Short mmCIF file of C-alpha atoms and ligand atoms in Angstrom, two decimals:
data_model
loop_
_atom_site.label_atom_id
_atom_site.label_comp_id
_atom_site.label_asym_id
_atom_site.label_seq_id
_atom_site.Cartn_x
_atom_site.Cartn_y
_atom_site.Cartn_z
CA MET A 1 -5.79 -79.61 42.95
CA SER A 2 -6.89 -75.93 43.27
CA THR A 3 -6.59 -72.71 41.80
CA LEU A 4 -7.68 -69.19 41.97
CA ARG A 5 -10.45 -69.82 39.72
CA ASP A 6 -12.05 -72.30 42.56
CA PRO A 7 -12.76 -69.51 45.27
CA PHE A 8 -13.66 -67.13 42.23
CA GLU A 9 -16.06 -69.94 41.39
CA ARG A 10 -18.04 -69.70 44.73
CA LEU A 11 -18.91 -66.04 43.86
CA LEU A 12 -20.29 -65.89 39.69
CA ASP A 13 -21.36 -68.75 37.99
CA PRO A 14 -18.12 -70.13 36.47
CA ALA A 15 -19.32 -69.47 32.90
CA ARG A 16 -18.64 -65.87 34.80
CA VAL A 17 -14.79 -66.87 35.64
CA ILE A 18 -12.32 -67.10 33.31
CA ASP A 19 -8.80 -68.19 33.08
CA HIS A 20 -8.25 -69.95 29.90
CA ALA A 21 -5.14 -69.29 28.27
CA LEU A 22 -5.69 -67.91 25.01
CA GLU A 23 -8.19 -65.84 26.59
CA ARG A 24 -6.09 -64.61 29.57
CA ARG A 25 -3.45 -63.30 26.51
CA LEU A 26 -6.74 -61.30 25.02
CA TYR A 27 -7.64 -59.94 28.39
CA SER A 28 -3.28 -58.29 28.48
CA ARG A 29 -4.13 -55.39 26.28
CA ASP A 30 -5.63 -53.09 25.24
CA GLY A 31 -5.93 -50.85 22.33
CA SER A 32 -2.39 -49.30 23.09
CA ILE A 33 0.51 -51.85 22.41
CA ALA A 34 1.32 -52.48 25.17
CA GLN A 35 1.44 -56.25 26.76
CA GLY A 36 0.66 -57.51 30.44
CA ASP A 37 -0.21 -60.65 32.26
CA CYS A 38 -3.06 -61.04 34.51
CA GLY A 39 -4.08 -64.08 36.20
CA LEU A 40 -8.04 -64.04 35.92
CA VAL A 41 -10.82 -63.00 34.35
CA VAL A 42 -14.29 -61.89 36.07
CA LEU A 43 -17.29 -60.55 35.25
CA PRO A 44 -19.68 -60.17 37.32
CA GLU A 45 -22.73 -58.51 36.58
CA THR A 46 -24.04 -56.09 39.89
CA THR A 47 -22.57 -53.89 42.09
CA ALA A 48 -22.40 -56.36 45.44
CA GLU A 49 -20.72 -59.88 42.82
CA VAL A 50 -18.30 -56.71 42.13
CA ALA A 51 -17.33 -55.49 45.69
CA ALA A 52 -17.46 -59.00 46.54
CA CYS A 53 -14.80 -59.74 43.86
CA VAL A 54 -12.64 -57.38 45.08
CA ARG A 55 -13.15 -57.63 48.74
CA LEU A 56 -11.53 -61.50 47.98
CA ALA A 57 -9.11 -60.01 45.23
CA GLY A 58 -8.15 -58.33 48.45
CA GLU A 59 -7.93 -61.16 50.68
CA LEU A 60 -5.83 -63.26 47.82
CA GLY A 61 -3.39 -60.33 47.46
CA LEU A 62 -4.26 -59.42 44.26
CA ALA A 63 -4.47 -56.66 41.89
CA VAL A 64 -7.97 -55.60 40.41
CA VAL A 65 -8.01 -54.18 36.72
CA PRO A 66 -11.29 -52.60 36.00
CA ARG A 67 -12.14 -53.12 32.54
CA GLY A 68 -15.19 -51.41 30.50
CA SER A 69 -14.71 -52.00 26.64
CA GLY A 70 -10.66 -52.56 26.33
CA THR A 71 -10.33 -49.66 23.60
CA GLY A 72 -8.40 -47.46 26.12
CA LEU A 73 -5.03 -46.43 24.07
CA CYS A 74 -2.28 -45.80 27.30
CA GLY A 75 -2.01 -49.34 28.42
CA GLY A 76 -4.83 -48.28 31.25
CA ALA A 77 -7.03 -51.76 31.17
CA VAL A 78 -3.63 -53.86 30.86
CA PRO A 79 -3.19 -55.75 33.59
CA LEU A 80 0.37 -56.29 35.48
CA GLU A 81 1.88 -59.66 37.08
CA GLY A 82 -0.80 -62.01 36.75
CA ALA A 83 -3.33 -58.80 38.40
CA ILE A 84 -7.71 -59.73 38.01
CA VAL A 85 -9.55 -58.32 35.20
CA LEU A 86 -12.57 -57.36 36.65
CA SER A 87 -14.71 -56.16 33.58
CA VAL A 88 -18.20 -55.03 33.77
CA ALA A 89 -19.15 -55.84 30.20
CA ARG A 90 -21.81 -57.65 31.40
CA MET A 91 -22.92 -54.43 32.82
CA GLY A 92 -24.75 -53.10 30.14
CA ALA A 93 -28.16 -52.03 31.52
CA ILE A 94 -29.37 -48.39 31.02
CA LEU A 95 -31.48 -48.25 34.44
CA GLU A 96 -33.52 -45.04 34.26
CA ILE A 97 -34.16 -41.96 31.64
CA ASP A 98 -35.20 -39.42 32.74
CA PRO A 99 -36.29 -36.49 30.06
CA GLU A 100 -37.19 -33.80 32.97
CA VAL A 101 -33.40 -33.62 33.60
CA PRO A 102 -32.45 -34.90 31.35
CA CYS A 103 -30.77 -37.59 32.67
CA ALA A 104 -29.79 -40.80 32.42
CA ARG A 105 -28.66 -43.66 35.51
CA VAL A 106 -26.69 -46.55 33.91
CA GLN A 107 -24.42 -49.47 34.33
CA PRO A 108 -21.50 -49.65 33.83
CA GLY A 109 -21.16 -51.72 30.30
CA VAL A 110 -23.52 -49.65 28.26
CA LEU A 111 -21.41 -48.56 25.29
CA ASN A 112 -21.74 -45.18 24.17
CA LEU A 113 -23.49 -44.55 21.07
CA ASP A 114 -26.22 -47.10 22.42
CA LEU A 115 -27.07 -44.60 25.02
CA THR A 116 -27.99 -41.71 22.09
CA THR A 117 -29.44 -44.45 20.27
CA ALA A 118 -31.62 -45.32 22.82
CA VAL A 119 -32.81 -41.52 23.70
CA ARG A 120 -32.75 -40.28 20.01
CA HIS A 121 -36.58 -40.56 19.83
CA LEU A 122 -36.30 -37.82 23.02
CA GLY A 123 -34.78 -35.66 20.99
CA LEU A 124 -31.76 -36.42 23.17
CA HIS A 125 -28.35 -37.35 22.59
CA TYR A 126 -25.61 -37.65 25.24
CA ALA A 127 -22.79 -35.43 24.20
CA PRO A 128 -18.94 -37.03 25.12
CA ASP A 129 -18.49 -39.07 21.49
CA PRO A 130 -15.49 -40.59 21.42
CA SER A 131 -14.33 -41.87 18.11
CA SER A 132 -14.67 -45.09 19.29
CA GLN A 133 -18.14 -44.51 20.20
CA GLN A 134 -19.77 -47.90 18.77
CA ALA A 135 -17.00 -50.14 21.06
CA CYS A 136 -16.03 -48.18 24.56
CA SER A 137 -17.96 -48.06 27.73
CA ILE A 138 -19.78 -45.30 29.80
CA GLY A 139 -17.84 -46.30 32.84
CA GLY A 140 -14.17 -46.69 30.70
CA ASN A 141 -15.53 -42.56 29.34
CA VAL A 142 -15.74 -41.79 33.08
CA ALA A 143 -12.41 -43.51 33.86
CA THR A 144 -10.27 -41.94 31.05
CA ASN A 145 -12.45 -38.32 31.15
CA ALA A 146 -13.31 -39.43 27.68
CA GLY A 147 -13.44 -36.35 25.04
CA GLY A 148 -14.17 -36.61 21.34
CA PRO A 149 -14.51 -34.17 18.19
CA HIS A 150 -17.59 -32.91 19.48
CA CYS A 151 -16.30 -31.91 23.26
CA LEU A 152 -15.38 -28.69 21.93
CA ALA A 153 -17.96 -27.02 22.37
CA SER A 154 -20.18 -29.31 24.57
CA GLY A 155 -17.19 -30.38 27.25
CA VAL A 156 -15.50 -34.14 27.86
CA THR A 157 -17.02 -36.24 30.44
CA ALA A 158 -16.27 -34.96 33.71
CA GLN A 159 -18.98 -31.82 32.32
CA HIS A 160 -21.85 -34.50 31.83
CA VAL A 161 -21.44 -36.44 34.77
CA LEU A 162 -23.78 -35.92 37.52
CA GLY A 163 -23.29 -38.90 40.36
CA MET A 164 -22.14 -42.38 40.39
CA GLU A 165 -22.32 -45.57 42.63
CA ILE A 166 -18.17 -46.66 43.24
CA VAL A 167 -16.95 -49.99 45.27
CA LEU A 168 -13.60 -49.06 46.98
CA ALA A 169 -10.41 -51.63 46.83
CA ASP A 170 -11.84 -52.95 50.64
CA GLY A 171 -15.15 -53.86 48.80
CA GLU A 172 -17.34 -50.46 50.11
CA VAL A 173 -20.07 -49.20 47.80
CA LEU A 174 -19.74 -44.98 47.65
CA ARG A 175 -21.90 -43.09 46.28
CA LEU A 176 -20.64 -40.02 44.74
CA GLY A 177 -22.57 -36.56 43.37
CA GLY A 178 -26.08 -36.60 42.47
CA THR A 179 -28.59 -34.91 40.11
CA ALA A 180 -28.95 -31.52 42.05
CA PRO A 181 -26.63 -28.85 40.58
CA ASP A 182 -24.04 -28.35 42.71
CA PRO A 183 -23.87 -31.10 46.22
CA PRO A 184 -22.52 -30.31 49.30
CA GLY A 185 -19.10 -31.37 50.14
CA TYR A 186 -15.93 -32.70 48.40
CA ASP A 187 -16.46 -33.04 44.70
CA LEU A 188 -15.51 -36.37 44.98
CA ARG A 189 -17.29 -37.49 41.68
CA GLY A 190 -14.54 -35.59 39.61
CA PHE A 191 -11.97 -36.59 41.61
CA VAL A 192 -12.89 -40.23 40.91
CA VAL A 193 -13.63 -38.66 37.11
CA GLY A 194 -10.32 -39.44 35.08
CA GLY A 195 -9.20 -42.24 38.41
CA GLU A 196 -8.45 -45.04 34.78
CA GLY A 197 -9.91 -47.34 37.14
CA THR A 198 -7.45 -46.59 40.73
CA LEU A 199 -9.47 -45.63 42.61
CA GLY A 200 -12.68 -48.46 42.64
CA VAL A 201 -14.54 -49.96 40.00
CA VAL A 202 -16.98 -47.52 38.61
CA THR A 203 -20.49 -49.37 38.70
CA GLU A 204 -23.18 -47.08 38.28
CA VAL A 205 -22.95 -43.76 36.48
CA THR A 206 -25.63 -40.79 35.97
CA VAL A 207 -24.97 -38.42 33.23
CA ARG A 208 -26.72 -35.65 31.55
CA LEU A 209 -28.06 -35.69 27.83
CA THR A 210 -28.05 -32.90 25.44
CA ARG A 211 -31.08 -31.94 23.14
CA ASP A 212 -30.64 -32.39 19.80
CA PRO A 213 -29.37 -29.03 17.94
CA ALA A 214 -32.86 -27.31 15.59
CA GLN A 215 -30.31 -27.53 12.86
CA VAL A 216 -26.71 -28.69 11.56
CA ARG A 217 -24.30 -27.32 8.98
CA THR A 218 -21.43 -29.91 8.44
CA MET A 219 -19.09 -28.91 6.14
CA LEU A 220 -15.13 -30.01 5.08
CA LEU A 221 -12.28 -27.28 4.04
CA ASP A 222 -9.28 -28.45 1.68
CA PHE A 223 -5.72 -26.81 1.65
CA PRO A 224 -3.05 -26.93 -0.49
CA THR A 225 -0.83 -26.60 3.04
CA VAL A 226 -0.89 -28.11 7.07
CA ARG A 227 -0.13 -24.55 7.66
CA ALA A 228 -2.96 -22.84 5.93
CA ALA A 229 -5.56 -24.97 7.77
CA GLY A 230 -4.31 -25.05 11.54
CA GLU A 231 -4.68 -20.79 10.08
CA ALA A 232 -8.44 -20.93 9.52
CA VAL A 233 -8.03 -23.49 12.52
CA GLY A 234 -6.88 -19.52 14.85
CA GLY A 235 -9.55 -17.83 12.15
CA ILE A 236 -12.69 -19.71 12.75
CA ILE A 237 -12.19 -19.27 16.39
CA GLY A 238 -11.34 -15.79 16.64
CA GLY A 239 -13.99 -15.02 14.37
CA GLY A 240 -16.33 -15.69 17.63
CA VAL A 241 -17.57 -18.75 16.57
CA ILE A 242 -16.56 -21.95 18.81
CA PRO A 243 -17.93 -24.65 16.25
CA ALA A 244 -20.02 -27.87 17.52
CA ALA A 245 -16.66 -30.06 16.28
CA MET A 246 -13.30 -29.27 13.49
CA GLU A 247 -11.21 -31.87 13.34
CA MET A 248 -8.07 -31.86 11.11
CA MET A 249 -6.60 -34.63 9.29
CA ASP A 250 -3.34 -34.73 7.14
CA GLN A 251 -2.90 -36.27 3.46
CA ARG A 252 -1.44 -39.41 4.64
CA MET A 253 -4.28 -40.18 6.78
CA THR A 254 -6.98 -38.81 3.81
CA ILE A 255 -5.43 -41.34 1.49
CA ALA A 256 -5.61 -43.66 3.88
CA VAL A 257 -8.69 -43.44 5.13
CA GLU A 258 -10.92 -41.75 1.63
CA ALA A 259 -9.22 -46.39 0.50
CA PHE A 260 -11.77 -47.46 2.68
CA VAL A 261 -14.72 -44.84 3.22
CA HIS A 262 -15.15 -43.71 -0.49
CA ALA A 263 -16.82 -40.52 0.26
CA ASP A 264 -14.99 -38.09 -2.08
CA LEU A 265 -11.82 -36.58 -0.27
CA PRO A 266 -9.96 -34.63 -1.14
CA VAL A 267 -6.75 -36.99 -1.39
CA ASP A 268 -3.92 -33.93 -2.97
CA ALA A 269 -4.64 -31.51 -0.56
CA ALA A 270 -2.31 -31.11 2.25
CA ALA A 271 -4.78 -30.93 5.41
CA MET A 272 -8.23 -31.28 5.73
CA LEU A 273 -10.63 -29.92 7.99
CA LEU A 274 -13.91 -31.39 9.43
CA VAL A 275 -16.13 -28.14 11.24
CA GLU A 276 -19.44 -29.00 12.12
CA VAL A 277 -21.48 -26.46 13.36
CA ASP A 278 -25.14 -26.00 15.10
CA GLY A 279 -28.11 -24.17 16.57
CA THR A 280 -30.86 -22.13 15.70
CA PRO A 281 -31.07 -21.89 11.59
CA ALA A 282 -29.87 -18.08 12.13
CA GLU A 283 -27.15 -18.76 14.09
CA VAL A 284 -26.07 -21.83 11.47
CA ALA A 285 -26.47 -19.78 8.73
CA ALA A 286 -23.89 -16.77 10.52
CA HIS A 287 -21.41 -19.46 11.82
CA VAL A 288 -21.11 -20.98 7.93
CA ALA A 289 -20.40 -17.85 6.94
CA VAL A 290 -17.67 -16.86 8.53
CA VAL A 291 -16.21 -20.83 8.00
CA GLU A 292 -16.34 -19.87 4.27
CA GLU A 293 -15.01 -15.89 4.57
CA VAL A 294 -12.43 -17.78 6.65
CA GLY A 295 -11.44 -20.88 4.29
CA ALA A 296 -11.35 -18.35 1.34
CA ARG A 297 -9.17 -15.60 3.84
CA THR A 298 -6.68 -18.56 4.50
CA GLY A 299 -6.91 -20.30 0.74
CA ALA A 300 -9.18 -23.21 1.59
CA ARG A 301 -9.70 -24.72 -2.39
CA ARG A 302 -13.33 -26.00 -1.88
CA VAL A 303 -15.40 -25.40 0.95
CA ARG A 304 -17.74 -28.59 0.86
CA VAL A 305 -21.28 -28.37 2.72
CA ALA A 306 -22.38 -32.04 3.26
CA ARG A 307 -26.11 -31.85 1.19
CA ASP A 308 -27.90 -33.90 4.00
CA GLU A 309 -27.74 -36.86 6.52
CA ALA A 310 -26.21 -39.30 4.47
CA GLU A 311 -23.40 -37.34 3.20
CA ARG A 312 -22.52 -35.66 6.95
CA ALA A 313 -22.88 -39.56 8.43
CA LEU A 314 -19.86 -40.36 5.25
CA PHE A 315 -17.83 -37.29 6.59
CA TRP A 316 -18.49 -38.81 10.14
CA LYS A 317 -17.48 -42.02 9.09
CA ALA A 318 -14.33 -40.61 7.09
CA ARG A 319 -12.91 -38.97 10.14
CA LYS A 320 -14.73 -41.65 13.33
CA SER A 321 -13.09 -44.69 10.94
CA ALA A 322 -9.50 -43.25 10.49
CA PHE A 323 -7.51 -45.01 13.23
CA GLY A 324 -9.23 -48.16 11.89
CA ALA A 325 -7.96 -47.20 8.40
CA VAL A 326 -3.82 -46.73 9.87
CA ALA A 327 -4.08 -50.52 8.97
CA ARG A 328 -3.80 -49.86 5.83
CA VAL A 329 -0.26 -48.48 6.12
CA ALA A 330 0.91 -50.66 8.86
CA PRO A 331 0.55 -53.31 11.03
CA ASN A 332 0.24 -50.96 14.17
CA TYR A 333 -0.24 -47.49 15.87
CA TYR A 334 1.67 -45.98 18.62
CA LEU A 335 -0.61 -43.24 18.92
CA HIS A 336 0.10 -39.17 21.31
CA ASP A 337 -3.04 -37.52 22.55
CA CYS A 338 -0.49 -34.14 23.67
CA VAL A 339 -2.75 -30.43 24.28
CA VAL A 340 -1.08 -27.67 23.26
CA PRO A 341 -1.75 -24.08 22.91
CA ARG A 342 -3.81 -23.81 19.76
CA THR A 343 -1.61 -21.07 19.05
CA ARG A 344 1.23 -23.35 18.49
CA LEU A 345 -0.65 -25.43 16.75
CA ILE A 346 1.04 -25.43 13.43
CA GLU A 347 5.05 -24.65 14.73
CA VAL A 348 4.16 -27.84 16.66
CA LEU A 349 3.10 -30.22 13.48
CA GLU A 350 6.00 -28.89 11.30
CA ARG A 351 8.01 -30.24 14.61
CA ILE A 352 6.46 -33.94 14.64
CA GLU A 353 7.26 -33.92 11.02
CA ALA A 354 10.66 -33.54 11.88
CA ILE A 355 10.71 -36.14 14.13
CA ALA A 356 8.91 -38.10 11.29
CA ALA A 357 12.13 -37.59 8.80
CA GLU A 358 14.89 -37.82 12.11
CA PHE A 359 13.71 -41.02 12.91
CA ASP A 360 12.72 -41.98 9.57
CA LEU A 361 8.76 -42.91 10.60
CA VAL A 362 5.69 -42.87 9.03
CA ILE A 363 3.57 -40.10 10.80
CA MET A 364 0.05 -39.74 10.40
CA ASN A 365 -2.19 -37.09 11.88
CA VAL A 366 -5.60 -36.79 12.16
CA PHE A 367 -7.14 -34.42 15.11
CA HIS A 368 -9.29 -32.39 17.56
CA ALA A 369 -7.78 -29.16 15.96
CA GLY A 370 -10.43 -27.17 18.06
CA ASP A 371 -8.84 -27.49 21.29
CA GLY A 372 -5.18 -28.09 20.17
CA ASN A 373 -5.29 -32.30 21.03
CA LEU A 374 -3.25 -33.55 18.43
CA HIS A 375 -2.97 -37.27 17.25
CA PRO A 376 0.47 -38.07 15.98
CA LEU A 377 -0.04 -41.84 15.48
CA ILE A 378 3.48 -43.56 14.40
CA ALA A 379 2.37 -46.39 12.17
CA PHE A 380 4.73 -49.27 12.35
CA ASP A 381 5.23 -53.15 13.03
CA ARG A 382 5.86 -54.49 16.29
CA ARG A 383 8.16 -57.19 14.46
CA ASP A 384 10.99 -55.22 14.06
CA ALA A 385 13.33 -55.36 17.42
CA GLU A 386 14.82 -52.01 15.22
CA GLN A 387 11.60 -49.80 14.41
CA VAL A 388 9.90 -50.47 17.62
CA GLU A 389 13.44 -48.39 19.12
CA ARG A 390 12.76 -45.82 16.81
CA VAL A 391 8.86 -46.15 17.67
CA HIS A 392 10.32 -45.03 21.17
CA ALA A 393 12.31 -42.78 20.62
CA ALA A 394 10.18 -40.49 17.91
CA GLY A 395 7.66 -41.05 21.17
CA THR A 396 9.53 -39.32 22.83
CA ALA A 397 10.52 -36.57 21.19
CA ILE A 398 6.91 -36.04 20.31
CA ILE A 399 5.60 -35.61 23.91
CA GLU A 400 9.20 -33.35 24.67
CA ALA A 401 7.71 -30.43 22.32
CA CYS A 402 4.69 -31.00 23.05
CA VAL A 403 5.46 -30.03 26.57
CA ALA A 404 8.65 -27.55 25.35
CA VAL A 405 5.10 -24.87 24.28
CA GLY A 406 2.92 -24.90 27.22
CA GLY A 407 1.38 -28.76 26.38
CA VAL A 408 0.28 -31.29 28.24
CA LEU A 409 0.47 -35.01 28.56
CA SER A 410 -3.07 -36.26 27.43
CA GLY A 411 -5.84 -33.95 26.44
CA GLU A 412 -8.33 -38.01 26.52
CA HIS A 413 -6.77 -40.93 26.50
CA GLY A 414 -5.05 -40.77 29.95
CA ILE A 415 -2.32 -41.99 31.19
CA GLY A 416 -2.11 -45.01 32.13
CA LEU A 417 0.91 -47.01 31.62
CA GLU A 418 2.27 -46.02 28.25
CA LYS A 419 2.47 -42.01 29.72
CA ARG A 420 3.46 -42.84 33.43
CA ASP A 421 7.16 -42.21 33.32
CA PHE A 422 5.90 -38.68 31.72
CA MET A 423 3.81 -37.54 34.51
CA PRO A 424 6.90 -35.71 36.39
CA LEU A 425 7.64 -33.10 32.70
CA THR A 426 4.78 -31.71 33.52
CA PHE A 427 3.92 -32.25 37.71
CA SER A 428 6.77 -31.27 39.99
CA ALA A 429 7.04 -33.26 43.12
CA VAL A 430 4.89 -31.87 45.43
CA ASP A 431 2.25 -32.61 42.56
CA LEU A 432 2.93 -36.35 42.42
CA ASP A 433 3.31 -36.23 46.01
CA ALA A 434 -0.31 -35.00 46.79
CA GLN A 435 -1.55 -36.71 44.09
CA ALA A 436 -0.18 -40.58 45.16
CA ARG A 437 -1.56 -39.29 49.09
CA ALA A 438 -5.36 -38.54 47.07
CA ARG A 439 -5.21 -42.33 45.29
CA ASP A 440 -3.86 -44.07 48.23
CA ALA A 441 -7.52 -42.16 50.56
CA PHE A 442 -9.26 -44.70 48.28
CA ASP A 443 -6.64 -47.43 48.50
CA PRO A 444 -4.72 -46.98 51.25
CA GLU A 445 -2.96 -50.71 50.45
CA GLY A 446 -2.66 -50.15 45.86
CA ARG A 447 -4.60 -52.62 44.73
CA MET A 448 -6.81 -51.07 42.43
CA ASN A 449 -4.96 -51.24 38.86
CA PRO A 450 -1.31 -50.17 40.84
CA ALA A 451 1.61 -49.13 39.17
CA LYS A 452 -0.65 -46.70 35.93
CA VAL A 453 -1.25 -43.26 36.07
CA LEU A 454 1.42 -42.18 38.64
CA PRO A 455 5.30 -43.68 38.14
CA LEU A 456 6.97 -44.95 40.63
CA GLY A 457 8.75 -42.82 43.57
CA SER A 458 5.88 -40.15 43.23
CA ARG A 459 5.16 -40.26 47.24
CA CYS A 460 7.92 -38.43 48.91
CA GLY A 461 10.24 -40.96 50.08
CA GLU A 462 9.72 -43.12 48.15
CA LEU A 463 12.90 -45.60 47.34
CA VAL A 464 13.19 -45.51 43.42
CA LEU A 465 15.27 -48.60 42.13
CA ASP A 466 14.99 -47.67 39.26
CA ALA A 467 12.24 -45.60 38.21
CA GLY A 468 11.85 -46.39 34.23
CA SER A 469 11.37 -50.58 35.09
CA LEU A 470 8.19 -51.91 34.13
CA PRO A 471 6.98 -54.83 35.99
CA PRO A 472 8.24 -58.40 34.41
CA GLY A 473 5.44 -59.56 32.08
CA THR A 474 5.20 -56.14 30.24
CA TRP A 475 5.90 -54.88 27.07
CA LEU A 476 5.61 -51.96 25.73
C1 FAD B 505 -10.61 -46.23 17.63
C2 FAD B 505 -10.50 -45.23 18.56
C3 FAD B 505 -10.85 -43.85 18.50
C4 FAD B 505 -10.62 -43.55 20.22
N1 FAD B 505 -11.72 -42.08 20.06
C5 FAD B 505 -11.10 -41.32 21.67
C6 FAD B 505 -11.83 -40.10 21.12
O1 FAD B 505 -12.53 -39.51 20.00
N2 FAD B 505 -12.05 -39.71 22.50
C7 FAD B 505 -11.09 -40.33 23.72
O2 FAD B 505 -10.94 -39.95 24.27
N3 FAD B 505 -10.65 -41.45 23.32
C8 FAD B 505 -10.67 -42.20 22.37
N4 FAD B 505 -10.43 -43.57 22.04
C9 FAD B 505 -9.88 -44.52 23.37
C10 FAD B 505 -10.86 -44.58 24.58
O3 FAD B 505 -12.25 -45.72 23.32
C11 FAD B 505 -10.98 -44.43 25.68
O4 FAD B 505 -10.41 -44.16 26.28
C12 FAD B 505 -12.97 -45.20 25.90
O5 FAD B 505 -13.22 -43.47 27.21
C13 FAD B 505 -12.23 -46.10 26.75
O6 FAD B 505 -13.15 -47.10 27.41
P1 FAD B 505 -12.87 -48.51 27.01
O7 FAD B 505 -14.62 -49.08 28.02
O8 FAD B 505 -12.64 -49.29 26.60
O9 FAD B 505 -12.30 -48.50 28.79
P2 FAD B 505 -11.09 -49.92 29.34
O10 FAD B 505 -10.31 -49.62 27.99
O11 FAD B 505 -11.26 -50.92 29.03
O12 FAD B 505 -10.08 -48.41 30.30
C14 FAD B 505 -10.25 -47.56 30.67
C15 FAD B 505 -9.10 -47.23 31.79
O13 FAD B 505 -10.29 -47.56 32.38
C16 FAD B 505 -10.78 -48.54 33.76
N5 FAD B 505 -12.02 -48.56 33.48
C17 FAD B 505 -12.39 -49.30 32.14
N6 FAD B 505 -14.14 -49.20 32.69
C18 FAD B 505 -14.22 -48.83 34.29
C19 FAD B 505 -15.11 -49.28 35.26
N7 FAD B 505 -16.18 -49.32 35.55
N8 FAD B 505 -14.92 -48.80 36.70
C20 FAD B 505 -13.65 -47.60 37.12
N9 FAD B 505 -12.61 -47.84 35.71
C21 FAD B 505 -12.39 -48.77 34.89
C22 FAD B 505 -9.52 -49.41 33.08
O14 FAD B 505 -8.46 -49.53 34.10
C23 FAD B 505 -8.73 -47.92 32.22
O15 FAD B 505 -7.86 -48.13 33.12
C24 FAD B 505 -10.41 -44.23 21.12
C25 FAD B 505 -9.60 -45.70 20.57
C26 FAD B 505 -9.93 -46.62 19.69
C27 FAD B 505 -9.93 -47.66 19.10
#
C-alpha cells in the first residue's frame, strides 16, 4: 500500500521522513496552546532538498508549514488539516563569518545563542536575544521578526538581517538583500522578515553581527508598587538614557522565578526592574547615575548593581527562566504580547489586574518594559474546560484593552493562528486586502502555512462563511 511518505522517501533519506503517529502529534504543536494535525514531517538538509520537497507537496496538493525549533508562541508552526511540516532543524551550519563587515551567513536551523557563542572570541555577538535563545532558530527568528530584552537599544531582527535565500511555494529559489548597505530595488527582504512561513522557506540568512560594548552594568531595582516601577521606566528614558535592556517582573512572577533560580530576588516587592546599560566606561557611569537617581525619586527600595559577571548572569538567568517558572504555578499558560505606548503602561497593567479579578484567573507579568511590550501570562489548567473558556475571554479582554490605548497585537511573537482573528481590530479591510495580495504574489495557491496571520475573508470580495471558525482538527 502506498503512503504519503513514499514519494518523499524518493527525495530524502527515509530517516528524514517521519510519519509515526506519536511524532506527528509532537510536530502538531509549538510553544503556544494550539494543537494542529500534521500529515508528515520532512527534514531536508540542503536548499535543493527543501525546493524538491516544496515542489512535491505542491504536486500532491498539500500545504507546507516551515518549522524551526517550534518555540513559537502564537501557533505559527502548527500544521492544520494534515499539512506537511518542513523542519529546518538539520540545516544548522554556520557557513561563513566575516569579522570585517561584521556579519555571518548561516543556515536557518542555527540556534540563536549558538551564533553568539561561535563569534564571542572575536568580540562580537548577534544582538537580537529572545529569552528562548538557547532553543530557537535563526530562521524562526527571521520568520517572526523576533525581539528580545536587548532589542530596546539595538532593534529587533529586521534591523539585523542583511540578506537571505528563500524557497518559494513553486520551488523557485530567490535571493534577497545582501551585505550592501542599501541594496537597490524593492525591499522584499524587509517583507519576508516577519512573514511567519507564509511567503516561503528561509534556507539561508546573512545577519549583521554587533561589537561587544566596552563595559556593561546590570541593575535590579525593586518597588513597593507596580505604578512606581512604571514611573521609573518613563523616568529613565525621559532622563535621556536608552538602556541596553529594561525588563519588568511583577511579584507573582518574581516569587515563581526565585523558587527556581535562587538569585536572592526581592520576593516581597510589588515589581522589579532589571536594567542594563552599556557603552564606554564614562557613558556607563553617567547612565548608572541616572538610573540610581530615578530609582530614588520614584521610590525604589534598593538598586542592586551586579557585582561581577557571575551575578549579572544570574540576574539574566532569572529573567530568561520566567516562562518556564510558570510551571510551578499551573501546567499551562496562555500568553499575549501586545505593545502599548509606554506612557499608558501603568493604566494597562492596572486594567490587566482588573481582568484577572473579573475572570478569576492568575495573571503573571514579565515583559520588555522599555518598549511597552507586555507579556501577560494567564496561568491555567487546560484539563478544566470551563477555565479554558475564561482564559480565552480574559485574553480577548486584554487585547481589547491594549488596542483601546493605541497598542498593537504583537511586539515580537507574531500573529500565527492564535492572534489571526484579532487582526481586524488594528487593520482596515483595505490594509488586510493589500497584505493578502502581497502574500498571493509570493504564493498564489496559498500552500505556504495557510490559515495563518491573515483572517479568513482578508481579500476584498472573499466569501466568509464563518470568520471565527478554524479547520477541523485544530484546538485552541
Ligand atoms: C520561553 C520562551 C521565551 C521566548 N521569548 C521570546 C522573546 O524574548 N522574544 C521573541 O521574539 N520571542 C520569544 N519567544 C517566542 C519564540 O521563541 C520566537 O518566536 C522564535 O523566533 C521562534 O523560533 P523557532 O525557531 O522556534 O520557530 P518556530 O516556532 O518553529 O516557527 C515560528 C514561525 O516561523 C516560521 N518559520 C520557522 N522557520 C522558518 C523558516 N526557515 N522559513 C520560513 N518560516 C519559518 C514558522 O512557520 C512559524 O510561523 C519565546 C518562546 C519561549 C518558549
